[in-house]
Tab-separated table of C-alpha atoms in Angstrom:
chain	number	residue	atom	x	y	z
W	127	UNK	CA	67.405	231.650	86.428
W	128	UNK	CA	66.423	230.270	83.334
W	129	UNK	CA	66.716	232.144	79.706
W	130	UNK	CA	65.914	231.715	76.133
W	131	UNK	CA	66.792	233.491	72.974
W	132	UNK	CA	65.010	234.057	70.168
W	133	UNK	CA	67.879	234.315	67.133
W	134	UNK	CA	66.817	235.457	64.017
W	135	UNK	CA	68.140	235.675	59.894
W	136	UNK	CA	68.518	239.736	61.022
W	137	UNK	CA	70.416	239.054	64.146
W	138	UNK	CA	72.906	236.320	62.236
W	139	UNK	CA	72.996	238.069	59.530
W	140	UNK	CA	76.559	239.849	60.356
W	141	UNK	CA	78.309	237.424	60.929
W	142	UNK	CA	76.167	234.897	58.424
W	143	UNK	CA	74.324	236.275	55.574
W	144	UNK	CA	71.928	234.431	54.148
W	145	UNK	CA	70.987	235.563	50.324
W	146	UNK	CA	69.806	233.715	48.258
W	147	UNK	CA	72.219	235.776	45.528
W	148	UNK	CA	74.897	233.258	46.862
W	149	UNK	CA	73.160	230.402	44.594
W	150	UNK	CA	74.170	231.671	41.254
W	151	UNK	CA	77.425	232.142	42.163
W	152	UNK	CA	79.352	228.596	42.725
W	153	UNK	CA	76.971	227.075	39.731
W	154	UNK	CA	77.416	229.300	36.972
W	155	UNK	CA	80.115	226.852	35.732
W	156	UNK	CA	78.634	223.739	35.788
W	157	UNK	CA	77.339	222.902	32.361
W	158	UNK	CA	74.152	220.288	33.302
W	159	UNK	CA	72.487	223.336	34.523
W	160	UNK	CA	69.826	224.658	32.182
W	161	UNK	CA	70.543	227.956	30.848
W	162	UNK	CA	67.388	229.575	30.982
W	163	UNK	CA	67.743	229.360	35.233
W	164	UNK	CA	70.891	231.855	34.530
W	165	UNK	CA	69.283	233.850	32.151
W	166	UNK	CA	67.233	235.648	34.328
W	167	UNK	CA	68.873	235.841	37.155
W	168	UNK	CA	69.074	239.243	37.899
W	169	UNK	CA	65.295	239.263	37.996
W	170	UNK	CA	65.093	236.040	40.399
W	171	UNK	CA	67.053	237.945	42.904
W	172	UNK	CA	64.863	240.579	43.094
W	173	UNK	CA	62.091	238.236	43.771
W	174	UNK	CA	60.495	238.342	40.387
W	175	UNK	CA	60.304	236.217	37.313
W	176	UNK	CA	60.127	236.373	33.102
W	177	UNK	CA	58.049	233.038	33.256
W	178	UNK	CA	54.893	232.852	30.966
W	179	UNK	CA	52.086	235.134	31.750
W	180	UNK	CA	50.356	232.183	33.132
W	181	UNK	CA	52.361	231.361	35.194
W	182	UNK	CA	53.224	235.297	36.342
W	183	UNK	CA	49.470	235.652	37.257
W	184	UNK	CA	49.147	232.634	39.433
W	185	UNK	CA	52.027	233.844	41.558
W	186	UNK	CA	50.671	237.257	41.818
W	187	UNK	CA	47.509	235.809	43.231
W	188	UNK	CA	49.329	233.109	45.728
W	189	UNK	CA	51.906	235.715	46.937
W	190	UNK	CA	48.605	238.186	47.841
W	191	UNK	CA	46.778	235.435	49.391
W	192	UNK	CA	50.031	234.897	51.270
W	193	UNK	CA	49.758	238.298	52.779
W	194	UNK	CA	46.610	238.089	53.410
W	195	UNK	CA	46.045	234.519	54.984
W	196	UNK	CA	49.226	233.048	55.791
W	197	UNK	CA	49.431	231.169	52.491
W	198	UNK	CA	47.748	230.811	49.114
W	199	UNK	CA	44.816	228.665	48.543
W	200	UNK	CA	43.683	225.952	45.981
W	201	UNK	CA	42.965	227.471	42.257
W	202	UNK	CA	39.419	225.174	42.915
W	203	UNK	CA	40.099	222.964	39.532
W	204	UNK	CA	38.635	219.650	39.944
W	205	UNK	CA	41.335	216.728	38.515
W	206	UNK	CA	38.966	216.440	35.474
W	207	UNK	CA	39.321	220.144	34.499
W	208	UNK	CA	43.303	220.354	34.966
W	209	UNK	CA	43.720	216.924	32.681
W	210	UNK	CA	41.549	218.538	30.083
W	211	UNK	CA	43.605	221.448	30.484
W	212	UNK	CA	46.631	219.530	29.568
W	213	UNK	CA	44.803	217.828	26.591
W	214	UNK	CA	43.513	220.999	25.043
W	215	UNK	CA	47.374	222.379	24.994
W	216	UNK	CA	48.480	221.166	21.665
W	217	UNK	CA	52.772	221.784	23.284
W	218	UNK	CA	51.536	219.055	25.745
W	219	UNK	CA	50.015	216.468	23.412
W	220	UNK	CA	51.981	213.029	23.013
W	221	UNK	CA	51.842	210.661	20.230
W	222	UNK	CA	53.247	208.275	22.430
W	223	UNK	CA	50.449	207.932	24.880
W	224	UNK	CA	49.870	204.518	26.652
W	225	UNK	CA	53.104	203.882	27.365
W	226	UNK	CA	53.564	206.075	30.177
W	227	UNK	CA	55.804	209.043	31.291
W	228	UNK	CA	57.922	209.397	34.786
W	229	UNK	CA	57.285	210.343	37.716
W	230	UNK	CA	60.037	211.987	40.284
W	231	UNK	CA	59.219	212.699	43.757
W	232	UNK	CA	61.747	215.430	44.525
W	233	UNK	CA	62.913	216.828	47.605
W	234	UNK	CA	63.557	220.472	47.999
W	235	UNK	CA	65.696	220.485	51.077
W	236	UNK	CA	64.780	222.970	54.607
W	237	UNK	CA	64.148	226.018	52.229
W	238	UNK	CA	67.674	227.014	50.918
W	239	UNK	CA	68.006	226.931	47.478
W	240	UNK	CA	71.393	226.278	47.264
W	241	UNK	CA	70.906	222.872	49.277
W	242	UNK	CA	69.545	221.571	45.941
W	243	UNK	CA	71.402	218.480	44.710
W	244	UNK	CA	71.982	219.169	40.901
W	245	UNK	CA	69.803	216.138	39.677
W	246	UNK	CA	66.644	217.955	41.168
W	247	UNK	CA	67.442	220.898	39.731
W	248	UNK	CA	68.126	219.407	35.866
W	249	UNK	CA	64.564	217.424	36.462
W	250	UNK	CA	62.912	220.530	37.250
W	251	UNK	CA	64.261	222.406	33.859
W	252	UNK	CA	62.705	219.439	31.812
W	253	UNK	CA	59.675	219.062	33.905
W	254	UNK	CA	56.428	218.896	31.732
W	255	UNK	CA	54.534	219.256	34.839
W	256	UNK	CA	54.928	220.322	38.460
W	257	UNK	CA	52.793	219.288	41.491
W	258	UNK	CA	53.950	221.444	44.555
W	259	UNK	CA	53.960	221.886	48.195
W	260	UNK	CA	53.058	224.529	50.506
W	261	UNK	CA	56.490	224.745	51.729
W	262	UNK	CA	58.517	224.929	47.887
W	263	UNK	CA	60.019	228.377	48.050
W	264	UNK	CA	59.214	230.830	45.352
W	265	UNK	CA	62.925	230.815	44.719
W	266	UNK	CA	63.175	227.361	44.071
W	267	UNK	CA	59.732	227.624	41.879
W	268	UNK	CA	61.500	230.088	39.527
W	269	UNK	CA	64.193	227.046	38.756
W	270	UNK	CA	61.759	224.678	37.188
W	271	UNK	CA	60.654	225.222	33.016
W	272	UNK	CA	59.231	228.342	31.814
W	273	UNK	CA	56.389	226.128	29.948
W	274	UNK	CA	55.591	223.809	32.687
W	275	UNK	CA	52.256	223.494	33.924
W	276	UNK	CA	52.050	223.749	37.423
W	277	UNK	CA	49.659	222.368	40.183
W	278	UNK	CA	49.617	223.305	43.471
W	279	UNK	CA	48.836	220.624	45.672
W	280	UNK	CA	50.131	221.967	49.512
W	281	UNK	CA	48.801	220.760	52.723
W	282	UNK	CA	48.515	222.656	56.587
W	283	UNK	CA	47.355	221.347	59.975
W	284	UNK	CA	43.557	221.300	59.568
W	285	UNK	CA	43.047	221.967	55.844
W	286	UNK	CA	44.342	220.368	52.903
W	287	UNK	CA	43.874	221.857	48.976
W	288	UNK	CA	43.695	218.023	47.792
W	289	UNK	CA	43.148	214.964	49.806
W	290	UNK	CA	46.203	212.636	48.967
W	291	UNK	CA	44.549	209.953	47.041
W	292	UNK	CA	43.732	212.687	44.398
W	293	UNK	CA	47.176	214.133	44.431
W	294	UNK	CA	48.161	210.244	43.748
W	295	UNK	CA	45.655	210.236	41.106
W	296	UNK	CA	46.557	213.352	39.515
W	297	UNK	CA	50.352	212.026	39.105
W	298	UNK	CA	49.198	208.782	37.484
W	299	UNK	CA	47.246	210.777	35.354
W	300	UNK	CA	49.551	213.189	34.114
W	301	UNK	CA	51.699	210.679	33.533
W	302	UNK	CA	49.384	208.155	30.866
W	303	UNK	CA	48.045	211.546	29.224
W	304	UNK	CA	51.332	213.100	28.086
W	305	UNK	CA	52.837	209.410	27.689
W	306	UNK	CA	56.504	208.434	27.008
W	307	UNK	CA	59.571	210.716	27.238
W	308	UNK	CA	57.733	213.029	29.802
W	309	UNK	CA	58.504	214.079	33.176
W	310	UNK	CA	56.047	214.836	35.817
W	311	UNK	CA	57.576	216.239	38.949
W	312	UNK	CA	56.210	216.022	42.324
W	313	UNK	CA	57.853	218.633	44.730
W	314	UNK	CA	58.381	217.949	48.548
W	315	UNK	CA	60.026	220.462	51.313
W	316	UNK	CA	62.635	218.217	52.733
W	317	UNK	CA	63.049	214.553	51.899
W	318	UNK	CA	60.030	212.563	49.843
W	319	UNK	CA	60.806	209.513	52.050
W	320	UNK	CA	61.068	211.468	55.999
W	321	UNK	CA	58.069	211.989	56.967
W	322	UNK	CA	56.938	213.128	53.253
W	323	UNK	CA	54.368	210.025	52.313
W	324	UNK	CA	56.986	209.398	49.528
W	325	UNK	CA	56.650	205.848	50.237
W	326	UNK	CA	52.578	205.655	49.533
W	327	UNK	CA	53.293	207.558	46.441
W	328	UNK	CA	55.716	205.148	45.014
W	329	UNK	CA	53.648	202.641	46.383
W	330	UNK	CA	50.160	203.554	44.761
W	331	UNK	CA	52.301	204.676	41.648
W	332	UNK	CA	53.655	201.039	41.112
W	333	UNK	CA	50.863	199.654	41.668
W	334	UNK	CA	49.329	201.501	39.072
W	335	UNK	CA	52.399	200.415	36.267
W	336	UNK	CA	53.498	204.620	36.781
W	337	UNK	CA	57.227	204.382	36.609
W	338	UNK	CA	58.364	206.509	39.866
W	339	UNK	CA	61.562	207.225	41.594
W	340	UNK	CA	62.675	209.624	44.557
W	341	UNK	CA	65.389	211.988	43.989
W	342	UNK	CA	66.565	212.436	47.823
W	343	UNK	CA	66.646	215.985	49.591
W	344	UNK	CA	68.285	217.015	52.530
W	345	UNK	CA	65.835	216.765	55.581
W	346	UNK	CA	65.203	219.458	57.921
W	347	UNK	CA	67.282	217.789	60.665
W	348	UNK	CA	70.759	217.705	58.662
W	349	UNK	CA	70.324	221.323	56.838
W	350	UNK	CA	68.960	223.474	59.756
W	351	UNK	CA	70.982	221.046	62.309
W	352	UNK	CA	74.178	222.013	60.004
W	353	UNK	CA	73.499	225.670	59.655
W	354	UNK	CA	73.149	226.226	63.440
W	355	UNK	CA	76.558	224.253	64.278
W	356	UNK	CA	74.682	221.190	65.879
W	357	UNK	CA	76.208	217.958	65.091
W	358	UNK	CA	73.738	215.519	65.350
W	359	UNK	CA	75.834	212.741	66.852
W	360	UNK	CA	79.189	213.523	68.697
W	361	UNK	CA	82.039	211.186	70.566
W	362	UNK	CA	81.156	211.328	74.171
W	363	UNK	CA	77.258	212.936	74.064
W	364	UNK	CA	75.144	211.173	71.065
W	365	UNK	CA	75.977	208.176	69.600
W	366	UNK	CA	72.766	207.737	67.779
W	367	UNK	CA	69.936	210.268	66.325
W	368	UNK	CA	66.112	209.219	66.226
W	369	UNK	CA	63.871	211.241	63.964
W	370	UNK	CA	59.953	211.623	65.319
W	371	UNK	CA	56.922	213.225	64.382
W	372	UNK	CA	54.452	215.491	66.284
W	373	UNK	CA	51.711	215.106	64.262
W	374	UNK	CA	49.521	211.934	63.927
W	375	UNK	CA	47.910	210.441	61.146
W	376	UNK	CA	43.582	210.708	61.878
W	377	UNK	CA	43.333	207.996	64.654
W	378	UNK	CA	47.194	207.255	65.244
W	379	UNK	CA	48.052	209.790	68.137
W	380	UNK	CA	48.429	206.553	70.197
W	381	UNK	CA	51.174	205.339	67.917
W	382	UNK	CA	53.205	208.848	68.703
W	383	UNK	CA	52.509	208.794	72.412
W	384	UNK	CA	53.981	204.932	72.692
W	385	UNK	CA	57.022	206.462	70.033
W	386	UNK	CA	57.607	209.054	72.667
W	387	UNK	CA	57.593	207.181	75.754
W	388	UNK	CA	60.815	205.733	74.643
W	389	UNK	CA	62.602	208.386	74.178
W	390	UNK	CA	64.497	209.266	76.718
W	391	UNK	CA	68.064	207.571	76.310
W	392	UNK	CA	70.745	210.285	77.497
W	393	UNK	CA	72.566	209.886	74.793
W	394	UNK	CA	70.070	210.311	71.358
W	395	UNK	CA	69.643	213.692	69.823
W	396	UNK	CA	66.010	213.485	69.485
W	397	UNK	CA	65.309	215.626	66.023
W	398	UNK	CA	60.725	216.322	66.105
W	399	UNK	CA	59.544	217.280	63.060
W	400	UNK	CA	56.125	218.896	62.825
W	401	UNK	CA	55.462	218.892	66.432
W	402	UNK	CA	54.522	222.751	67.316
W	403	UNK	CA	50.783	221.957	68.312
W	404	UNK	CA	52.162	218.917	70.481
W	405	UNK	CA	55.104	220.545	72.133
W	406	UNK	CA	53.913	221.039	75.572
W	407	UNK	CA	52.826	217.446	75.918
W	408	UNK	CA	56.212	216.357	74.744
W	409	UNK	CA	57.801	218.192	76.756
W	410	UNK	CA	56.171	216.351	79.880
W	411	UNK	CA	55.933	213.367	78.421
W	412	UNK	CA	59.954	213.478	78.072
W	413	UNK	CA	60.752	215.455	81.370
W	414	UNK	CA	58.012	212.908	82.928
W	415	UNK	CA	59.821	209.872	81.445
W	416	UNK	CA	63.612	210.732	82.842
W	417	UNK	CA	65.033	213.195	80.340
W	418	UNK	CA	66.744	216.073	82.349
W	419	UNK	CA	64.854	219.139	82.731
W	420	UNK	CA	67.870	220.813	81.565
W	421	UNK	CA	68.504	219.132	78.667
W	422	UNK	CA	69.733	221.812	75.797
W	423	UNK	CA	66.902	221.967	72.840
W	424	UNK	CA	66.193	224.479	70.676
W	425	UNK	CA	63.376	225.169	68.133
W	426	UNK	CA	63.861	226.392	64.899
W	427	UNK	CA	61.023	228.030	62.685
W	428	UNK	CA	61.790	228.526	58.669
W	429	UNK	CA	65.283	226.964	59.175
W	430	UNK	CA	68.221	227.731	56.332
W	431	UNK	CA	65.819	230.676	55.340
W	432	UNK	CA	66.413	234.225	55.568
W	433	UNK	CA	63.080	234.183	57.587
W	434	UNK	CA	64.774	231.610	60.433
W	435	UNK	CA	64.160	232.184	63.578
W	436	UNK	CA	65.425	229.924	66.621
W	437	UNK	CA	64.773	229.803	70.607
W	438	UNK	CA	66.897	228.137	73.038
W	439	UNK	CA	65.984	226.700	75.931
W	440	UNK	CA	66.262	224.008	78.796
W	441	UNK	CA	63.667	221.221	77.681
W	442	UNK	CA	61.676	221.941	80.621
W	443	UNK	CA	60.782	225.931	79.310
W	444	UNK	CA	61.110	225.378	76.004
W	445	UNK	CA	57.603	225.394	75.764
W	446	UNK	CA	56.509	228.509	76.865
W	447	UNK	CA	59.618	230.257	75.403
W	448	UNK	CA	58.341	228.792	71.927
W	449	UNK	CA	54.891	230.530	72.806
W	450	UNK	CA	56.640	233.509	74.320
W	451	UNK	CA	57.935	233.998	70.806
W	452	UNK	CA	55.062	232.846	68.630
W	453	UNK	CA	56.763	230.534	66.578
W	454	UNK	CA	55.370	229.482	63.861
W	455	UNK	CA	55.011	226.337	61.315
W	456	UNK	CA	57.345	225.256	60.074
W	457	UNK	CA	59.533	224.662	63.072
W	458	UNK	CA	61.694	221.783	63.667
W	459	UNK	CA	62.487	220.745	67.174
W	460	UNK	CA	66.448	219.527	67.903
W	461	UNK	CA	66.836	218.173	72.099
W	462	UNK	CA	69.899	216.684	73.172
W	463	UNK	CA	73.278	217.095	74.692
W	464	UNK	CA	74.828	218.387	71.098
W	465	UNK	CA	72.551	221.187	71.456
W	466	UNK	CA	75.435	222.586	73.872
W	467	UNK	CA	77.883	223.080	70.817
W	468	UNK	CA	76.106	225.552	68.951
W	469	UNK	CA	77.290	228.754	69.756
W	470	UNK	CA	73.887	230.201	69.740
W	471	UNK	CA	73.417	228.317	72.923
W	472	UNK	CA	76.651	228.902	74.586
W	473	UNK	CA	76.158	232.167	73.835
W	474	UNK	CA	73.160	232.228	76.019
W	475	UNK	CA	74.540	229.496	78.857
W	476	UNK	CA	78.377	230.197	78.852
W	477	UNK	CA	78.762	228.498	82.034
W	478	UNK	CA	76.292	225.423	80.793
W	479	UNK	CA	78.690	222.688	80.488
W	480	UNK	CA	77.081	219.199	78.992
W	481	UNK	CA	79.743	217.561	77.683
C-alpha cells in the first residue's frame, strides 16, 4: 500500500515556525542595512507599509487583484508612458544623461526574506527604479527604497504582462534616462542565472553598452531542500545533482524531452523547476527509462514561505498525489535517494530504507 503526505506550514509551525518577524532580529545590529527598513518594521510585520501614497495605492490594487485572480495584472502603461513618467518627475532628473546608470539583476531567493543577501538588501534600499517579477513577495518589496519607481513585469504560464524583449528594453531605457550614478534593479525570484533568463538580459544590455551585473540569490533547489532537510548530495546516495526545467520555450519541448530521457542515474538527485504542468509526462519518462518506481520524491509549493505545502510520495505515485493535493505554481520537484533522509519522508515511510 502506498501513501503520500501533504505537509503545510500550519503543520510544521509547531516545531519549525516560519514568521517573517524573524527577519528583523539578526540584522538589526548590521550598520549596512538602511535605517528606513527598520523604522517601519512594526508596520511590515502586519503586512502594512508607510511607503509613498502612490506606491500604497498600487500595492492595495495588486493585493485586491491577487485575491480575485491569483495575482495582480499589469498597469497597462506603454514603455513610452513609463519613460515619460520618469522624465516628468523632478526627483529622477539627471545632469549626467548619456553616461548611463547601472542595472543589477538581483535574485531574491525562494521566498523567505531572511535568505536575501546583504548586497541585495543594500541595492534595494538604493534603487531608483525597480522592475519586479510575480514571485517577489510583498515583504521583500517593502525593503525597496520608498522613493523608487516601481514597475511590475511579472510572468506566469500563458500570460506575460510584458514580453521579454520589452523588459530588456525598459532596463536599457531607464538606465539611459536616469544617467550616471543611477541604480536600476531587476528583481527576480531565485537566482537570475538559474532558469531566470539572466544571461539573456545581461547579454542584451552589454550589447547596448549598458553596465549590468548579476547579484546571486539562493536558488529554490538549495533553499527548499535545506528547509526540508534534504541534502542534495550525500555519500553513498547521491554523487551529483542535476537542475532541470519542465517548462519549455516555444518550440523547445523536444530539448526538454531529450534531456529528461538521459536523467536515469540512480546516484543523481534531480531537481525540476517549473515542472508542475508536465509532471505526468516526466514521471512516465523517468520510470520507463529505468528509475525505480519507488524512488523517493517530493513536490513543494511556495517553498520557504508561510504558505509552503509539500507532497511526499514514491515517484510512480507523485503525479496523482500532487493532483489530489491541488498544488499550484510555483512548485519545485525533488527526486532521488536523498529525499529519504528528510524527516517528512521518514515520518510517512518509517520502514523504507534507501540507504
